[in-house]
């Protein structure tokens, strides 16, 4: 029986039922209505099939922890009770449950966020996947709205797919409420993102808060008014003031309620204004609050500085500001430049002398921060490295206005840029367990500083440095989409074209890590043009050659492959630009010739008429040129060409050796994007070619290293592809089934991409299900293999190999023989890379078991091909032993399989060896989690 889906709010109610609380007590604990509690209790009784409340309370103890609910991450927990808003809350609950997109619109400080949180908590039980909360306050770039949602939902960046696409794909089948808070500063990013999301994700509803409507389809606007003052001393506004004043020391007496009501009326019922005033109640009292506030309202009302949307909040902030000492006023406006929580030390740097205003000493800064926090102008956030402070967004905006009025805005923001540069420099190249947290603690400040500096000519040099640092840091943080964006931004800010070319080259490397062939091609060409403008013709030629290489080497990563004549023209231009005495440029052109002219990589658009010897010779020249250049990344790329050429030539072992050399060479490469991309590709090719050579332990080792690469953490399909293949051939069924979960989740989240490695991975999972007699699962995974890889590869190459193994396992040698019927020469394109040895060995074994007249000829031909491959050689030996009825050779083959790491084939051999060994073979298969095997004895001696 399946576990019922219980929402996050129902889980909380259930926990309190286990404590034997009444509905009223639960409502008070959770800040929800008694009616809502009753609704949740009824739902729980139904879902858990309990007869009454007493039985439900007993069951609560049995459903704790992770098994209690499948829910989205919890909503932020307010530290104070939600007060009032009965009418608005009811209307908004009804709107959210009936409409796709609801925008709660109102003035800054009116209480939109608290209302949205209360409504989201109340309706959470209506959504099977719960509620996600996204705070957009730290987001200063409209293009990063999708990234903020991804962080809240738990979706990471994926090679070959933008972060917005990844979020849409991840939420396409979900039933959830997405709360987007503080949309106003990034409306240009929120609107297009939500329009895409709502069209593609029918089960998602959105509750947004903003100072302005989003102006997108499906939007239903809900104006959030100020707190009601109806009822005088019993109004919602007074209830909020009373509750907050009591929290900071002393609540007004009953006799003072009417005076408090008058004060709230003067504050226009603005929640932020009321809370700030209540915070000063214990020290100023009613008379002080009334006198001070009345004066400020009179000054601002209708004045030229008045902002109709923010009038009441501005009045309270102006009044609070004027109560500060001159030093605290300076401090408040200068720390307003920080986006994220900051330390007293950081505040001291901003508080240094500006425009003739004296420097604040560190001790005075720390004392002043404390005073500002006491007056609710700063929030205090404890952290592992000490106390941090943060200004609410409204106060940050207010501080920025005060900076401008004081003539300090440019100076303080420039100082903030320098502070960010210092912080970025300290993070660059650093490591340690807390590096990620240290970066996250300053990331939004780096982005905000860059956004300000990038638009000012006098800040161009610092903006370039900051963009370059942020590019490197985000790459280290595995934020590949942003890293590419920042490198491209740095190129646009560079003071000279040579620096711009370097930045574009790094951007191309990041695009490679993201499997974006089109972007790699574009960026290398752009780098070439920048180098040409800088007067570096050789550098320009090197970049154009790199672009030509990318078009062929990574052809399967393109959405639109460049025309062959365009790439050929690039190569010709590269030849004309380079100098004969530049080894690096010569190596780049030699590699491009191996890719474009000789098709060493077997590109999608490659020329099928190239001969294997010519291809190998061209690749060898590329390797020689790269060795002269002494660049490990260039050497690795050239060896990749050689490995591909050798696989075309049928030299499986040489291809594997070249692939392994790449990893050793890259150990000395700098940790730049191009080197990282090269290492990822090298690990994949080392694992693949080791599979082809029958070196299963080595394939498992390289595949495991690939799966553990941090940059592939969010693309488990590519990360685990060759590990799945290696483990499938070894017969490690449990490992394959476990890895297949990560593979499938990632493949679906990344948009079900096609790749030369994804098809074999899916087919290997299908094979394991076939060996387990799970035909339904096998059919599912065969369909995935058709979608994830090349249909021709599945039909003639890896698919034929995996299918034949399953058919032989079930004793259907005739069908297996038919599956691998074509001669290797007929299907050369699909078997020569990884699958050649497996293919010819299986043809020999199927022929022996089926009694094919050419069985001995096939065995002899296979033996010549697979010599040196421990698994394929043992398979050919087994085929001949079966044909000859040679039991000792069968048992020797079983031992050879075991020694080569192929436990499945070892167990299969024991079963084929006859009744005396069948029990041991069956036991070994069971240990591997595989189904019993059907045994068909061959027709001995037929020719």
Short mmCIF file of N, CA and C in Angstrom, two decimals, residues 598-602 612 615-616 619 637-651 654-656 658-659 662 685 689 832-833:
data_model
loop_
_atom_site.label_atom_id
_atom_site.label_comp_id
_atom_site.label_asym_id
_atom_site.label_seq_id
_atom_site.Cartn_x
_atom_site.Cartn_y
_atom_site.Cartn_z
N UNK A 598 40.35 15.44 -42.18
CA UNK A 598 40.46 13.99 -42.03
C UNK A 598 39.32 13.38 -41.23
N UNK A 599 38.47 14.20 -40.60
CA UNK A 599 37.33 13.71 -39.82
C UNK A 599 37.75 12.69 -38.76
N UNK A 600 38.79 13.05 -38.01
CA UNK A 600 39.29 12.13 -36.98
C UNK A 600 38.26 11.87 -35.89
N UNK A 601 37.34 12.82 -35.67
CA UNK A 601 36.38 12.68 -34.58
C UNK A 601 35.08 12.01 -35.01
N UNK A 602 34.96 11.64 -36.26
CA UNK A 602 33.73 11.01 -36.72
C UNK A 602 32.54 11.92 -36.59
N UNK A 612 41.11 5.35 -43.29
CA UNK A 612 41.60 5.29 -41.92
C UNK A 612 43.09 5.61 -41.82
N UNK A 615 43.62 9.31 -41.99
CA UNK A 615 43.11 9.96 -40.78
C UNK A 615 44.11 9.81 -39.63
N UNK A 616 44.65 8.63 -39.45
CA UNK A 616 45.63 8.41 -38.38
C UNK A 616 46.86 9.28 -38.60
N UNK A 619 46.12 12.86 -37.68
CA UNK A 619 46.03 13.02 -36.23
C UNK A 619 47.41 12.95 -35.58
N UNK A 637 43.72 17.53 -26.68
CA UNK A 637 42.80 17.60 -27.81
C UNK A 637 43.36 16.82 -29.01
N UNK A 638 44.67 16.95 -29.25
CA UNK A 638 45.28 16.22 -30.37
C UNK A 638 45.24 14.72 -30.13
N UNK A 639 45.48 14.31 -28.89
CA UNK A 639 45.40 12.88 -28.57
C UNK A 639 43.97 12.36 -28.72
N UNK A 640 42.99 13.22 -28.47
CA UNK A 640 41.61 12.81 -28.70
C UNK A 640 41.38 12.54 -30.18
N UNK A 641 41.97 13.39 -31.02
CA UNK A 641 41.87 13.14 -32.46
C UNK A 641 42.55 11.83 -32.83
N UNK A 642 43.71 11.58 -32.23
CA UNK A 642 44.43 10.34 -32.53
C UNK A 642 43.64 9.13 -32.04
N UNK A 643 43.06 9.24 -30.86
CA UNK A 643 42.26 8.13 -30.33
C UNK A 643 41.08 7.84 -31.25
N UNK A 644 40.43 8.90 -31.73
CA UNK A 644 39.32 8.69 -32.65
C UNK A 644 39.77 8.08 -33.96
N UNK A 645 40.89 8.56 -34.50
CA UNK A 645 41.40 8.01 -35.76
C UNK A 645 41.78 6.55 -35.62
N UNK A 646 42.40 6.20 -34.48
CA UNK A 646 42.80 4.81 -34.27
C UNK A 646 41.59 3.90 -34.09
N UNK A 647 40.53 4.44 -33.51
CA UNK A 647 39.32 3.62 -33.41
C UNK A 647 38.71 3.39 -34.78
N UNK A 648 38.78 4.42 -35.68
CA UNK A 648 38.32 4.24 -37.06
C UNK A 648 39.16 3.17 -37.76
N UNK A 649 40.44 3.11 -37.40
CA UNK A 649 41.33 2.14 -38.03
C UNK A 649 41.21 0.75 -37.41
N UNK A 650 40.36 0.61 -36.42
CA UNK A 650 40.16 -0.68 -35.78
C UNK A 650 41.20 -1.02 -34.74
N UNK A 651 42.05 -0.08 -34.36
CA UNK A 651 43.09 -0.33 -33.35
C UNK A 651 42.55 0.09 -31.99
N UNK A 654 45.25 0.92 -29.16
CA UNK A 654 45.93 2.20 -29.35
C UNK A 654 44.99 3.36 -29.01
N UNK A 655 43.71 3.22 -29.39
CA UNK A 655 42.74 4.27 -29.06
C UNK A 655 42.61 4.43 -27.55
N UNK A 656 42.58 3.31 -26.82
CA UNK A 656 42.47 3.36 -25.37
C UNK A 656 43.72 3.97 -24.75
N UNK A 658 45.81 6.15 -26.10
CA UNK A 658 45.83 7.59 -26.36
C UNK A 658 44.86 8.32 -25.43
N UNK A 659 43.70 7.72 -25.18
CA UNK A 659 42.73 8.35 -24.28
C UNK A 659 43.28 8.44 -22.87
N UNK A 662 45.79 11.29 -22.19
CA UNK A 662 45.21 12.63 -22.02
C UNK A 662 45.08 12.98 -20.55
N UNK A 685 36.23 9.65 -22.49
CA UNK A 685 36.84 8.84 -23.54
C UNK A 685 37.70 7.73 -22.96
N UNK A 689 36.83 3.97 -24.08
CA UNK A 689 37.79 3.12 -24.79
C UNK A 689 38.25 1.95 -23.93
N UNK A 832 33.08 0.17 -34.89
CA UNK A 832 34.54 0.26 -34.84
C UNK A 832 35.05 0.98 -33.62
N UNK A 833 34.23 1.80 -32.98
CA UNK A 833 34.74 2.62 -31.88
C UNK A 833 34.90 1.80 -30.61
#
